[in-house]
Amino acid sequence: MELIWVGIGIAVAGYFIGEGLKNFKNPNYKSIIEDLNEDDGYELIKENEVHYFIGISKEDAKRLIQEYPEIPHVKLNDNVYYPKEKLRKWLMDIGEK
């Protein structure tokens, strides 16, 4: 019976080592669990949190929103939200111009 547990332990260790080696030369690799959890295409970002997502200061984010009113957004109960995936795509498109 102990031999079975040793065998199972070796098999599990081999699996985790193999998964780790997949990431060794590819830091952008996503495991199955991460891929399933990354369903944030419909996540909304509050207007006051946009600067975190973009990686700029609050003042720059306010200025960006003022200068580009065509940024994809949703207005609910006088609150402005930005769809995460559409904002990412808009930023990529504006960066190519």
C-alpha positions as CSV (number, residue, x, y, z in Angstrom):
1,M,0.0,0.0,0.0
2,E,2.8,2.4,0.8
3,L,4.3,1.7,-2.7
4,I,1.1,3.0,-4.3
5,W,1.3,6.3,-2.4
6,V,4.9,6.7,-3.4
7,G,4.0,6.1,-7.0
8,I,1.2,8.6,-6.9
9,G,3.5,11.2,-5.3
10,I,6.1,10.7,-8.0
11,A,3.4,11.0,-10.7
12,V,2.1,14.2,-9.2
13,A,5.6,15.7,-8.8
14,G,6.3,14.8,-12.5
15,Y,3.2,16.6,-13.6
16,F,4.1,19.8,-11.7
17,I,7.6,19.7,-12.9
18,G,6.4,19.3,-16.5
19,E,4.0,22.3,-16.1
20,G,6.9,24.4,-14.6
21,L,9.1,23.6,-17.6
22,K,6.4,24.8,-20.0
23,N,6.8,28.2,-18.3
24,F,10.5,28.2,-18.2
25,K,11.2,29.8,-21.6
26,N,7.7,31.2,-22.1
27,P,6.7,33.7,-19.3
28,N,3.4,34.4,-21.1
29,Y,2.2,30.8,-20.9
30,K,-1.2,30.4,-19.2
31,S,-2.2,27.2,-17.5
32,I,-5.7,25.8,-17.9
33,I,-6.8,27.2,-14.6
34,E,-5.5,30.7,-15.4
35,D,-7.1,30.6,-18.9
36,L,-10.5,29.7,-17.4
37,N,-10.3,32.4,-14.8
38,E,-9.4,35.1,-17.3
39,D,-12.9,35.7,-18.5
40,D,-12.7,39.5,-17.8
41,G,-13.9,40.6,-21.2
42,Y,-17.1,42.0,-19.7
43,E,-15.5,43.5,-16.6
44,L,-16.3,47.2,-16.1
45,I,-13.8,49.6,-14.7
46,K,-14.9,52.7,-12.7
47,E,-13.9,56.0,-14.1
48,N,-11.7,56.8,-11.1
49,E,-9.9,53.5,-11.6
50,V,-9.0,53.9,-15.2
51,H,-5.6,55.3,-14.4
52,Y,-4.7,52.0,-12.7
53,F,-5.6,50.0,-15.7
54,I,-3.8,52.3,-18.2
55,G,-0.8,52.9,-15.9
56,I,-0.8,56.7,-15.8
57,S,-1.5,59.3,-13.2
58,K,-5.0,60.4,-12.2
59,E,-4.5,63.8,-13.8
60,D,-3.4,62.3,-17.1
61,A,-6.4,59.9,-17.1
62,K,-8.8,62.8,-16.5
63,R,-7.2,64.7,-19.3
64,L,-7.4,61.7,-21.6
65,I,-11.1,61.2,-20.9
66,Q,-11.7,64.9,-21.6
67,E,-9.8,64.9,-24.9
68,Y,-11.2,61.7,-26.2
69,P,-14.9,61.6,-25.5
70,E,-15.3,58.7,-27.9
71,I,-13.6,56.2,-25.5
72,P,-16.0,53.3,-25.1
73,H,-18.0,53.7,-21.9
74,V,-21.3,53.0,-20.2
75,K,-23.2,55.4,-18.0
76,L,-25.3,54.0,-15.2
77,N,-27.0,56.1,-12.5
78,D,-24.6,59.0,-13.3
79,N,-21.6,56.8,-12.9
80,V,-19.3,56.1,-15.9
81,Y,-17.8,52.7,-16.4
82,Y,-15.4,51.5,-19.1
83,P,-15.6,48.0,-20.5
84,K,-12.1,46.5,-19.8
85,E,-11.7,44.7,-23.1
86,K,-13.0,47.5,-25.3
87,L,-10.8,50.0,-23.5
88,R,-7.8,47.8,-24.1
89,K,-8.7,47.5,-27.8
90,W,-9.2,51.3,-28.0
91,L,-5.8,52.0,-26.5
92,M,-4.2,49.6,-28.9
93,D,-5.9,51.2,-31.9
94,I,-5.1,54.7,-30.8
95,G,-1.4,53.7,-30.3
96,E,-1.2,52.5,-33.9
97,K,-2.3,55.9,-35.3
